[in-house]
Short mmCIF file of C-alpha atoms and ligand atoms in Angstrom, two decimals:
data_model
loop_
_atom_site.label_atom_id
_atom_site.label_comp_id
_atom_site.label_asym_id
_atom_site.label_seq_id
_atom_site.Cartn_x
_atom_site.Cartn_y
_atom_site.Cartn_z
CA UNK Z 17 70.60 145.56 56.82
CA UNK Z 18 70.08 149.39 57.32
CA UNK Z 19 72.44 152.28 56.60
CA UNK Z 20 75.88 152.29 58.18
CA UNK Z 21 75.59 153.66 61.81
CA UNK Z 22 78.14 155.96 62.73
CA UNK Z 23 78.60 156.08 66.49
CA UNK Z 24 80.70 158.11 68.93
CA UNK Z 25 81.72 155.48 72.15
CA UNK Z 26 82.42 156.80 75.33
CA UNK Z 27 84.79 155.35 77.97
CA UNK Z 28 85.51 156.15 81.72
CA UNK Z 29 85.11 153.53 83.79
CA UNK Z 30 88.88 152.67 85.02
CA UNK Z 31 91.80 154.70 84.62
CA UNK Z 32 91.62 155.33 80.89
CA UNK Z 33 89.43 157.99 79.47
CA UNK Z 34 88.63 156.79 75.74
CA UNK Z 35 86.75 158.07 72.83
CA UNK Z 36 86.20 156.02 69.41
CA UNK Z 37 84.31 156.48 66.12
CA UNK Z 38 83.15 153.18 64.39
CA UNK Z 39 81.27 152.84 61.01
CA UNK Z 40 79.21 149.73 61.71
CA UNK Z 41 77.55 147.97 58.50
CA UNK Z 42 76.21 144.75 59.28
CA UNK Z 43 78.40 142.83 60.90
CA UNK Z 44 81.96 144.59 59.99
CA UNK Z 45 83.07 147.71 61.61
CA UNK Z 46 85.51 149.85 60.45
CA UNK Z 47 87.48 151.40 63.72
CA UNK Z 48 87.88 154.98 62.22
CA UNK Z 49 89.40 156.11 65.20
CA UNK Z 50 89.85 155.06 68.96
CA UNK Z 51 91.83 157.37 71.47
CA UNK Z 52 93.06 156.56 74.87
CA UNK Z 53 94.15 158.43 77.69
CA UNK Z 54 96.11 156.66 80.49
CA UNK Z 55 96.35 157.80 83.99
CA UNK Z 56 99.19 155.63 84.99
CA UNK Z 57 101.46 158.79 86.15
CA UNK Z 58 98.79 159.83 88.24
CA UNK Z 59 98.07 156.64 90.29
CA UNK Z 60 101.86 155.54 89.86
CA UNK Z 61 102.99 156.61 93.18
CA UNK Z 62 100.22 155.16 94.93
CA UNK Z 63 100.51 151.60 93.80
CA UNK Z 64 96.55 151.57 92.47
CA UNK Z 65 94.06 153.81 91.35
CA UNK Z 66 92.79 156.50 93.16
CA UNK Z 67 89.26 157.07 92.76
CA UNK Z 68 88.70 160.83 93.11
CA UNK Z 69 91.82 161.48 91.37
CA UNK Z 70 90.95 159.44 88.67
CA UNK Z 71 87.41 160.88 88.40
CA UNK Z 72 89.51 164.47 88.20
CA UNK Z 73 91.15 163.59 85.39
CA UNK Z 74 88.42 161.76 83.54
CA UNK Z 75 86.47 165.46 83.71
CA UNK Z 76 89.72 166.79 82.33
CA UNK Z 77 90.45 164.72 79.32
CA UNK Z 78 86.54 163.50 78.33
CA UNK Z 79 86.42 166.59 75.76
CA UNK Z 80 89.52 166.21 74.43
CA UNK Z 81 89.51 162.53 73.76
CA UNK Z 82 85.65 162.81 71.97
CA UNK Z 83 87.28 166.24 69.97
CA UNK Z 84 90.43 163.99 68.87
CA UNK Z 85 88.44 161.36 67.77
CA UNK Z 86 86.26 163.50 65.58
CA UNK Z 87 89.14 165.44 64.44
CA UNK Z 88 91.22 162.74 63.68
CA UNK Z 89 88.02 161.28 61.87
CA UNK Z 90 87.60 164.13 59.84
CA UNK Z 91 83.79 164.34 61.36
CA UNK Z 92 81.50 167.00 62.68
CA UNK Z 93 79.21 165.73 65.82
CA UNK Z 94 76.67 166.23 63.49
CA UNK Z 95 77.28 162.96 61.56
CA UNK Z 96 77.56 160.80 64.38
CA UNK Z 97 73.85 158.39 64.44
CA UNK Z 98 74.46 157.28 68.08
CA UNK Z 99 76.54 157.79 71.28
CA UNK Z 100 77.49 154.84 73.45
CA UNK Z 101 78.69 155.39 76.69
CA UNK Z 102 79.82 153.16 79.29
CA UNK Z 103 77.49 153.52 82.61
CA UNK Z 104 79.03 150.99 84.57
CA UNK Z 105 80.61 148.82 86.11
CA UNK Z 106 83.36 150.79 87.42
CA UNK Z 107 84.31 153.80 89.62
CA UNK Z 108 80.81 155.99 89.98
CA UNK Z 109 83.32 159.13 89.33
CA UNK Z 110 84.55 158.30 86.54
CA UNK Z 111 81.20 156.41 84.92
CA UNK Z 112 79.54 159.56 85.64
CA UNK Z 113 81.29 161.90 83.86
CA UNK Z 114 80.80 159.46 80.63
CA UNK Z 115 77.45 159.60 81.09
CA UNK Z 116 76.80 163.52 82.02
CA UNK Z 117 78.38 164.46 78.42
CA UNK Z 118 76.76 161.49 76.79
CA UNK Z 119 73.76 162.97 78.11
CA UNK Z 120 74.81 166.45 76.94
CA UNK Z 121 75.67 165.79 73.65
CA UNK Z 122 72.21 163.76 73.13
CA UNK Z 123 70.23 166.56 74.19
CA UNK Z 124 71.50 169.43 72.52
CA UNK Z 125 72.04 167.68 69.15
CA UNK Z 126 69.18 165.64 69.17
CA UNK Z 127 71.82 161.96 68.86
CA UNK Z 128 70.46 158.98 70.16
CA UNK Z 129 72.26 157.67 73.19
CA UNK Z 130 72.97 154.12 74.81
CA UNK Z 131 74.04 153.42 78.06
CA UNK Z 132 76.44 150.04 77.76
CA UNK Z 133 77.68 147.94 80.17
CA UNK Z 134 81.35 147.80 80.19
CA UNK Z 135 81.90 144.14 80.41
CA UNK Z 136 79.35 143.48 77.70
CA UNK Z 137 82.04 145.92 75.73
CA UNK Z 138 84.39 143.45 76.54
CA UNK Z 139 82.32 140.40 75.98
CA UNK Z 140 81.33 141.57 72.32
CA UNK Z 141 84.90 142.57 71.01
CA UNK Z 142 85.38 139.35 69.30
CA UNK Z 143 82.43 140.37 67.40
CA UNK Z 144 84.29 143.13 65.66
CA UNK Z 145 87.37 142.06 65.37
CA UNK Z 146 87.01 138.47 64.52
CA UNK Z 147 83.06 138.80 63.00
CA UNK Z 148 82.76 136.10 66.16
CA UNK Z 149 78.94 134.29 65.86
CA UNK Z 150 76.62 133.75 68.92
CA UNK Z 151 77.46 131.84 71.33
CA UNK Z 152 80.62 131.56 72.46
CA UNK Z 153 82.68 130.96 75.69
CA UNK Z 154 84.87 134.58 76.48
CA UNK Z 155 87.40 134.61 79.24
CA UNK Z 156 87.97 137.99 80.33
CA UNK Z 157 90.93 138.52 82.32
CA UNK Z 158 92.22 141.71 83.39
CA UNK Z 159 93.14 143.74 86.01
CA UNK Z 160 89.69 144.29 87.65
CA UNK Z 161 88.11 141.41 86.03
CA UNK Z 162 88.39 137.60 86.00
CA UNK Z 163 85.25 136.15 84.91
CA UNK Z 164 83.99 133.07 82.07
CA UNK Z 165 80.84 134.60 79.88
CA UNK Z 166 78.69 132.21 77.52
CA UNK Z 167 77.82 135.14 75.15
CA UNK Z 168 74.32 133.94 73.61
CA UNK Z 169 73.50 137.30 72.12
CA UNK Z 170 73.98 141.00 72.30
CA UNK Z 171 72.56 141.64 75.51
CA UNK Z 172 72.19 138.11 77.05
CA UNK Z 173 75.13 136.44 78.84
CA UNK Z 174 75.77 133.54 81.26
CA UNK Z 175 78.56 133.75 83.58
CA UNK Z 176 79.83 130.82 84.26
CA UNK Z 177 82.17 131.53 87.21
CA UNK Z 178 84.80 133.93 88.19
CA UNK Z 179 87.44 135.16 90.44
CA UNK Z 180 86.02 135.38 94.05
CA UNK Z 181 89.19 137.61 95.08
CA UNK Z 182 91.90 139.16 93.11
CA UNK Z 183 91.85 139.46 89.18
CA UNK Z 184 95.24 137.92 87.82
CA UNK Z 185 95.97 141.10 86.42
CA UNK Z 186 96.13 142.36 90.18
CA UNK Z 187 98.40 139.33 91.17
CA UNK Z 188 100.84 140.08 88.19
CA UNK Z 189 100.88 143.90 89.58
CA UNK Z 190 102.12 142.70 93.10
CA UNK Z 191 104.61 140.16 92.33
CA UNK Z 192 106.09 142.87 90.20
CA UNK Z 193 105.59 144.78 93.30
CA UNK Z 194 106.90 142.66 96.00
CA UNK Z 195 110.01 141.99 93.12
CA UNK Z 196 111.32 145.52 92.49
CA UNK Z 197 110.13 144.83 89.03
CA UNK Z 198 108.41 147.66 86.81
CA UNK Z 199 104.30 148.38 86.60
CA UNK Z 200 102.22 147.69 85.30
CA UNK Z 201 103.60 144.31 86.37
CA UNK Z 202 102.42 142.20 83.58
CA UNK Z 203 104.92 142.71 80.69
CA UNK Z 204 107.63 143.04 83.41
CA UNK Z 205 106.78 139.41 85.07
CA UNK Z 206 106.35 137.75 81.45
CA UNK Z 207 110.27 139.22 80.66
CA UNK Z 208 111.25 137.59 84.01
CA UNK Z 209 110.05 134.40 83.45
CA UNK Z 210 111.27 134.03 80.22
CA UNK Z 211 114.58 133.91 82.26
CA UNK Z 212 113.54 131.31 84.66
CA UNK Z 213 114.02 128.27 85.95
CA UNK Z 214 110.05 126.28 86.14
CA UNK Z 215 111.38 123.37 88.49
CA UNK Z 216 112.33 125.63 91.62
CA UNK Z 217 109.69 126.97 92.69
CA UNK Z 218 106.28 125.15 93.10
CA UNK Z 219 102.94 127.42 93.90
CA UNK Z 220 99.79 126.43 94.77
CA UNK Z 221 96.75 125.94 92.33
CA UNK Z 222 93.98 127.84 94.08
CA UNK Z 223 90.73 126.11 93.58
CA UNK Z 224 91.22 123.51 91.41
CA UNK Z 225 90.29 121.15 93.90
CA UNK Z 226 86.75 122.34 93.95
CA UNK Z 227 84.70 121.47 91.21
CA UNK Z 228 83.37 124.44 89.05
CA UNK Z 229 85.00 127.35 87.24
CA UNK Z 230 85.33 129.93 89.75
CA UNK Z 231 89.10 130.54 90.26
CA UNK Z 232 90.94 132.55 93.28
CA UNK Z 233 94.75 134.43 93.49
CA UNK Z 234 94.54 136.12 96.71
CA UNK Z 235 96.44 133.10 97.76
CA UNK Z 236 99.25 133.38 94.87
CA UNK Z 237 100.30 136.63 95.67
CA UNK Z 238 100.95 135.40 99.64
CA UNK Z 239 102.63 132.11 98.61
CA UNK Z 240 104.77 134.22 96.30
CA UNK Z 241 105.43 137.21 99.55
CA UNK Z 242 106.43 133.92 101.77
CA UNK Z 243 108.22 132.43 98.96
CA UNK Z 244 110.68 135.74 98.73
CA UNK Z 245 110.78 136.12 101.80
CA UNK Z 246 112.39 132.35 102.25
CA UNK Z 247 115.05 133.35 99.75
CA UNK Z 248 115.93 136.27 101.21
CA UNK Z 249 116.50 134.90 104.35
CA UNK Z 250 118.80 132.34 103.55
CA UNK Z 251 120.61 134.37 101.26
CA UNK Z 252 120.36 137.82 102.62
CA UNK Z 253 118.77 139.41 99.27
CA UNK Z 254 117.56 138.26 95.78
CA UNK Z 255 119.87 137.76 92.94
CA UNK Z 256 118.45 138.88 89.25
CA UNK Z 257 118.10 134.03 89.00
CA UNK Z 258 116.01 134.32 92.16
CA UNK Z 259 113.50 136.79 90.35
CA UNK Z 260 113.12 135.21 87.49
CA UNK Z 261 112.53 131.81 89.18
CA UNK Z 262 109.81 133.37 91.67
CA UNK Z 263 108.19 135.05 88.22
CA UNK Z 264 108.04 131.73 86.21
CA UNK Z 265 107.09 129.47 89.09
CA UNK Z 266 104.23 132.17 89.71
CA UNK Z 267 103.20 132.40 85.80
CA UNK Z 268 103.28 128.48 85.81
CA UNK Z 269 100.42 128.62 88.63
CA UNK Z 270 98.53 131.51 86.86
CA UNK Z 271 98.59 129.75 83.61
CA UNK Z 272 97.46 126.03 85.25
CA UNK Z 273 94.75 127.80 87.21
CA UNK Z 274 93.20 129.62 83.95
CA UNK Z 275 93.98 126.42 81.48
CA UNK Z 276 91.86 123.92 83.91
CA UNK Z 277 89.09 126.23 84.47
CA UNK Z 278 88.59 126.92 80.88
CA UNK Z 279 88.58 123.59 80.25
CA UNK Z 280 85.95 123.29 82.56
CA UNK Z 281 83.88 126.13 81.48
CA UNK Z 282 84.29 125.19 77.72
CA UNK Z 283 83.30 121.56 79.23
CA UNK Z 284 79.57 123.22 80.49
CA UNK Z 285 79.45 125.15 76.95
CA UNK Z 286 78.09 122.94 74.57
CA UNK Z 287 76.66 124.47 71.40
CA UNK Z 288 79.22 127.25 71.13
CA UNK Z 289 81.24 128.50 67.78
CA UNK Z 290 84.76 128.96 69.32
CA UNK Z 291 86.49 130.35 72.84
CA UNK Z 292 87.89 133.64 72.88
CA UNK Z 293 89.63 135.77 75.35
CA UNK Z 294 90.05 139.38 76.53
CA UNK Z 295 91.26 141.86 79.12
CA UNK Z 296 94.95 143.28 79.45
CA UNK Z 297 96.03 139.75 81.14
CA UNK Z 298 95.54 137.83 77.29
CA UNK Z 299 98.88 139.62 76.12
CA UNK Z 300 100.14 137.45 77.89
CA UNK Z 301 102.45 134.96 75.62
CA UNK Z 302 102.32 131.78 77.95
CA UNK Z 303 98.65 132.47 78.56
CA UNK Z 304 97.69 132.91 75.13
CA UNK Z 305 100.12 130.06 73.97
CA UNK Z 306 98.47 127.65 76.26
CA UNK Z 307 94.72 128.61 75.86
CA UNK Z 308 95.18 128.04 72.01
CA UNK Z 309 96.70 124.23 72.82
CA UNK Z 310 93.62 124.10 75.17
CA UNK Z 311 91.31 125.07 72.38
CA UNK Z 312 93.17 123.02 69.42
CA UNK Z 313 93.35 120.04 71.43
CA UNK Z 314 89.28 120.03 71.40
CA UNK Z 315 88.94 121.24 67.93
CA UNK Z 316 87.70 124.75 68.84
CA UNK Z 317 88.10 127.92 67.34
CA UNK Z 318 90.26 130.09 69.62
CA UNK Z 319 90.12 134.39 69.47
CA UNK Z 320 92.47 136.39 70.89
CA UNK Z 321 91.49 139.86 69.70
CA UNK Z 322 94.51 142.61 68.77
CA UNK Z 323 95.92 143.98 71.64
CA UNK Z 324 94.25 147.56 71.54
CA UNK Z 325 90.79 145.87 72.25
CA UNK Z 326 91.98 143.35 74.55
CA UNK Z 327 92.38 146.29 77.17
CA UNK Z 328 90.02 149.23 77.81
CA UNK Z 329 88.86 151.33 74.68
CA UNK Z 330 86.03 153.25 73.91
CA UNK Z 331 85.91 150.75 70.44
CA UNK Z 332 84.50 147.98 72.37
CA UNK Z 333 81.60 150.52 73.85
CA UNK Z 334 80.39 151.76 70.35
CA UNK Z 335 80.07 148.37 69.20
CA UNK Z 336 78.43 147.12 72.01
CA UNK Z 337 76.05 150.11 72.05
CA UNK Z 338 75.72 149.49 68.08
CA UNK Z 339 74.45 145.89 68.61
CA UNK Z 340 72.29 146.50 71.68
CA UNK Z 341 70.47 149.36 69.41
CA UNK Z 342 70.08 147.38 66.53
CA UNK Z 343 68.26 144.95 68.95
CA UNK Z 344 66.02 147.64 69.55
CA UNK Z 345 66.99 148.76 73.56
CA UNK Z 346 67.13 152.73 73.46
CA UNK Z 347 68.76 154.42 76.75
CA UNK Z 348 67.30 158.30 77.64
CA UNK Z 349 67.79 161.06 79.88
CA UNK Z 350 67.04 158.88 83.07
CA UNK Z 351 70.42 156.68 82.26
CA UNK Z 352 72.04 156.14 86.03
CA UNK Z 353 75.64 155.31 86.28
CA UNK Z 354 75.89 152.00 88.05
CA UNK Z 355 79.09 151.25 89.82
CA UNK Z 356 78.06 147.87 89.98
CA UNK Z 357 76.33 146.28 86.88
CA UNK Z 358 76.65 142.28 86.57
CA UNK Z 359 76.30 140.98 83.13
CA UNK Z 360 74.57 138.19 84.31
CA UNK Z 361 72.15 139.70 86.66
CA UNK Z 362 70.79 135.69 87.72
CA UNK Z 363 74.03 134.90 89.08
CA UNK Z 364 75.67 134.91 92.35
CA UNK Z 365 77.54 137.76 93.67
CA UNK Z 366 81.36 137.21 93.27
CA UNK Z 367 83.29 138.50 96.33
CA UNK Z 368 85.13 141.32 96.48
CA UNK Z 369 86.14 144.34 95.04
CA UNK Z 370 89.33 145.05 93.16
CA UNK Z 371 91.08 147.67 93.33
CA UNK Z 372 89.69 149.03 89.75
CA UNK Z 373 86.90 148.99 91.04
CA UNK Z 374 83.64 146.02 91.59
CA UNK Z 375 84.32 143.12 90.03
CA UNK Z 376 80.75 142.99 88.88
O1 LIG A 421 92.46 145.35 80.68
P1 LIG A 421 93.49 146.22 81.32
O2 LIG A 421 94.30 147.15 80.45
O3 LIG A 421 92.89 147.14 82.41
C1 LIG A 421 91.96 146.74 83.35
O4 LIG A 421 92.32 145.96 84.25
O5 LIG A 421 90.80 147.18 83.22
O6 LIG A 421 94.49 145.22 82.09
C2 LIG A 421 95.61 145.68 82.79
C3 LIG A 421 96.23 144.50 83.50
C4 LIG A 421 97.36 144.90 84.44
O7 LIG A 421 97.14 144.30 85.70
C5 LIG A 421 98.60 144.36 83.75
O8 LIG A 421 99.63 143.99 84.64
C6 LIG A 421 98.04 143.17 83.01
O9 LIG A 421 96.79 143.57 82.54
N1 LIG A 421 98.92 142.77 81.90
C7 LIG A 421 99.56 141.59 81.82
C8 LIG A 421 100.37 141.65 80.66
N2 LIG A 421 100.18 142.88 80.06
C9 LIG A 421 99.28 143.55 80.83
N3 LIG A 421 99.51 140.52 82.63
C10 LIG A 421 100.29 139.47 82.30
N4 LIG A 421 101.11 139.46 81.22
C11 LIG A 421 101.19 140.51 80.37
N5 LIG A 421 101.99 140.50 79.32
ZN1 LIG A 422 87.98 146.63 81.30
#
């Protein structure tokens, strides 16, 4: 192995403008710092994000989140080896301004720079965090993403199917929504359920009668709508029971839908070291509870990386750029921000967009 690389990632693609420094050497990397910036205020009112408005504030807050990092890191630019900077998939607005000061900074100080692909960011966080070997199976679930990833190496994935509508993420978001409950609707669904009753309500399982690991929640969210709306005429309005029994009976049907298609995906993965998961969605206790049964029940190792790299970081981006370097793939001043980038560039379209932005 070389020298440590110290490298500066860059993140923009969503609605959080990040900046992290990483000391990589070998295969462990020390997260010296990683700063986020949410938007959530600004979209809030809205109920998604706004892509100029989000591409506003990414301008705004780029310099200050690369300046805190450093600061915080005690570092000058000058000791950074390379920049990594997400160039897609994501909002063009917002991808763009990563890669305009990536560019910047490369030119006037001479850094190398890599252009990474922000599910591959995703895809390779086990690698950091758990020292995960090539290949595994990674579910990414978020709320723009919903997608099952053989990672064979650095740069060379297989996706193995995804959503071909909503991400759950997305679903969690409107039955908070349609519920009066709090956004992001994740955390504020998983505290409902906790309350609930399983048996009352039953929702469908989208997809799982059709072979294969693509999945689907578009229908969820309108079974859940219909399913409120039944309660509320009979009984003129919800009580705080009703809630919780429309959030468990809905987190029941998330968590069958994701448990049966990983088993199917892990089914079509033979070879691989362990299963691991990522995306804002794997905070999820149920989720996480029943994708390590899943994964003990067939003797596999199961990763569920900390929180703070489960959902968008800059972190994730300097690793992945780290890795993709080290296997030799330079980017220069011709890097294009891609709004759409699939991982796996051999498979199928998935449908749809979400609203974070293409799904691939
Ligand atoms: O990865 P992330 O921070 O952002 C992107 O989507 O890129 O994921 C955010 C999503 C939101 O839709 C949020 O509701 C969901 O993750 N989420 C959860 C939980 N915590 C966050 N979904 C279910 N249960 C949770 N505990
Ligand atoms: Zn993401």
């Amino acid at each position: 192995m070389g020298k440590p690389l110290t490298v500066l990632g860059i993140e923009s693609s969503c609605d959080d403008t990040a900046a992290a420094i990483l000391c990589i050497d070998g295969d462990i990397a020390e997260v010296i710092t990683s700063e986020v910036f949410g938007q959530e205020s600004i979209h809030e009112a809205y109920g998604g994000v706004v892509p100029e408005l989000a591409a506003r504030a990414h301008t705004e807050k780029l310099d200050l989140a690369v300046k805190q990092a450093l600061n915080k890191a005690e570092l000058d630019l000058k000791a950074v080896d390379l920049i990594a900077v997400t160039a897609g998939p994501g909002l063009i607005g917002g991808v763009l301004a990563g890669v305009m000061l990536a560019k910047g900074l490369s030119a006037s100080l001479g850094i190398p720079m890599i252009g990474v692909n922000h599910l591959a960011g995703h895809a390779l966080t086990p690698r950091f965090t758990d020292q995960m070997r090539f290949p595994y199976l990674l579910l990414l679930v978020s709320g723009g993403h919903c997608q099952f990833l053989r990672v064979n190496g650095p740069e060379d994935f297989t996706r193995l199917g995804g959503t071909i509508d909503d991400a759950p993420g997305e679903a969690f978001d409107k039955t908070a929504k349609l519920l009066g409950l709090a956004q992001p609707g994740g955390p504020a669904v998983e505290a409902e359920a906790a309350k609930g009753d399983a048996q009352r309500f039953s929702f469908p399982r989208p997809l799982l009668d059709r072979a294969g690991c693509d999945m689907s929640f578009s229908g969820l969210k309108t079974a859940l709508l219909r399913a409120r709306d039944g309660v509320i005429a009979d009984k003129g309005g919800l009580t705080a029971q009703d809630r919780a029994d429309l959030c468990v009976g809905f987190q029941a049907a998330v968590v069958d839908v994701l448990v049966e298609k990983s088993r199917r995906a892990l089914a079509a993965s033979p070879g691989i070291t362990g299963f691991a998961v990522a995306g804002g969605v794997a905070a999820n206790g149920p989720i996480r509870d029943a994708l390590t049964d899943l994964s003990q029940s067939l003797d596999l190792t199961f990763v569920a990386p900390p929180l703070a790299y489960c959902t968008d970081n800059a972190a994730m981006i300097a690793w992945a750029g780290a890795e993709a370097y080290r296997a030799g793939r330079r980017s220069d001043m011709t890097l294009k921000a891609r709004p759409r980038w699939p991982l796996d560039e051999t498979a199928p379209a998935l449908l749809g967009s979400g609203k974070k932005g293409a799904k691939a």
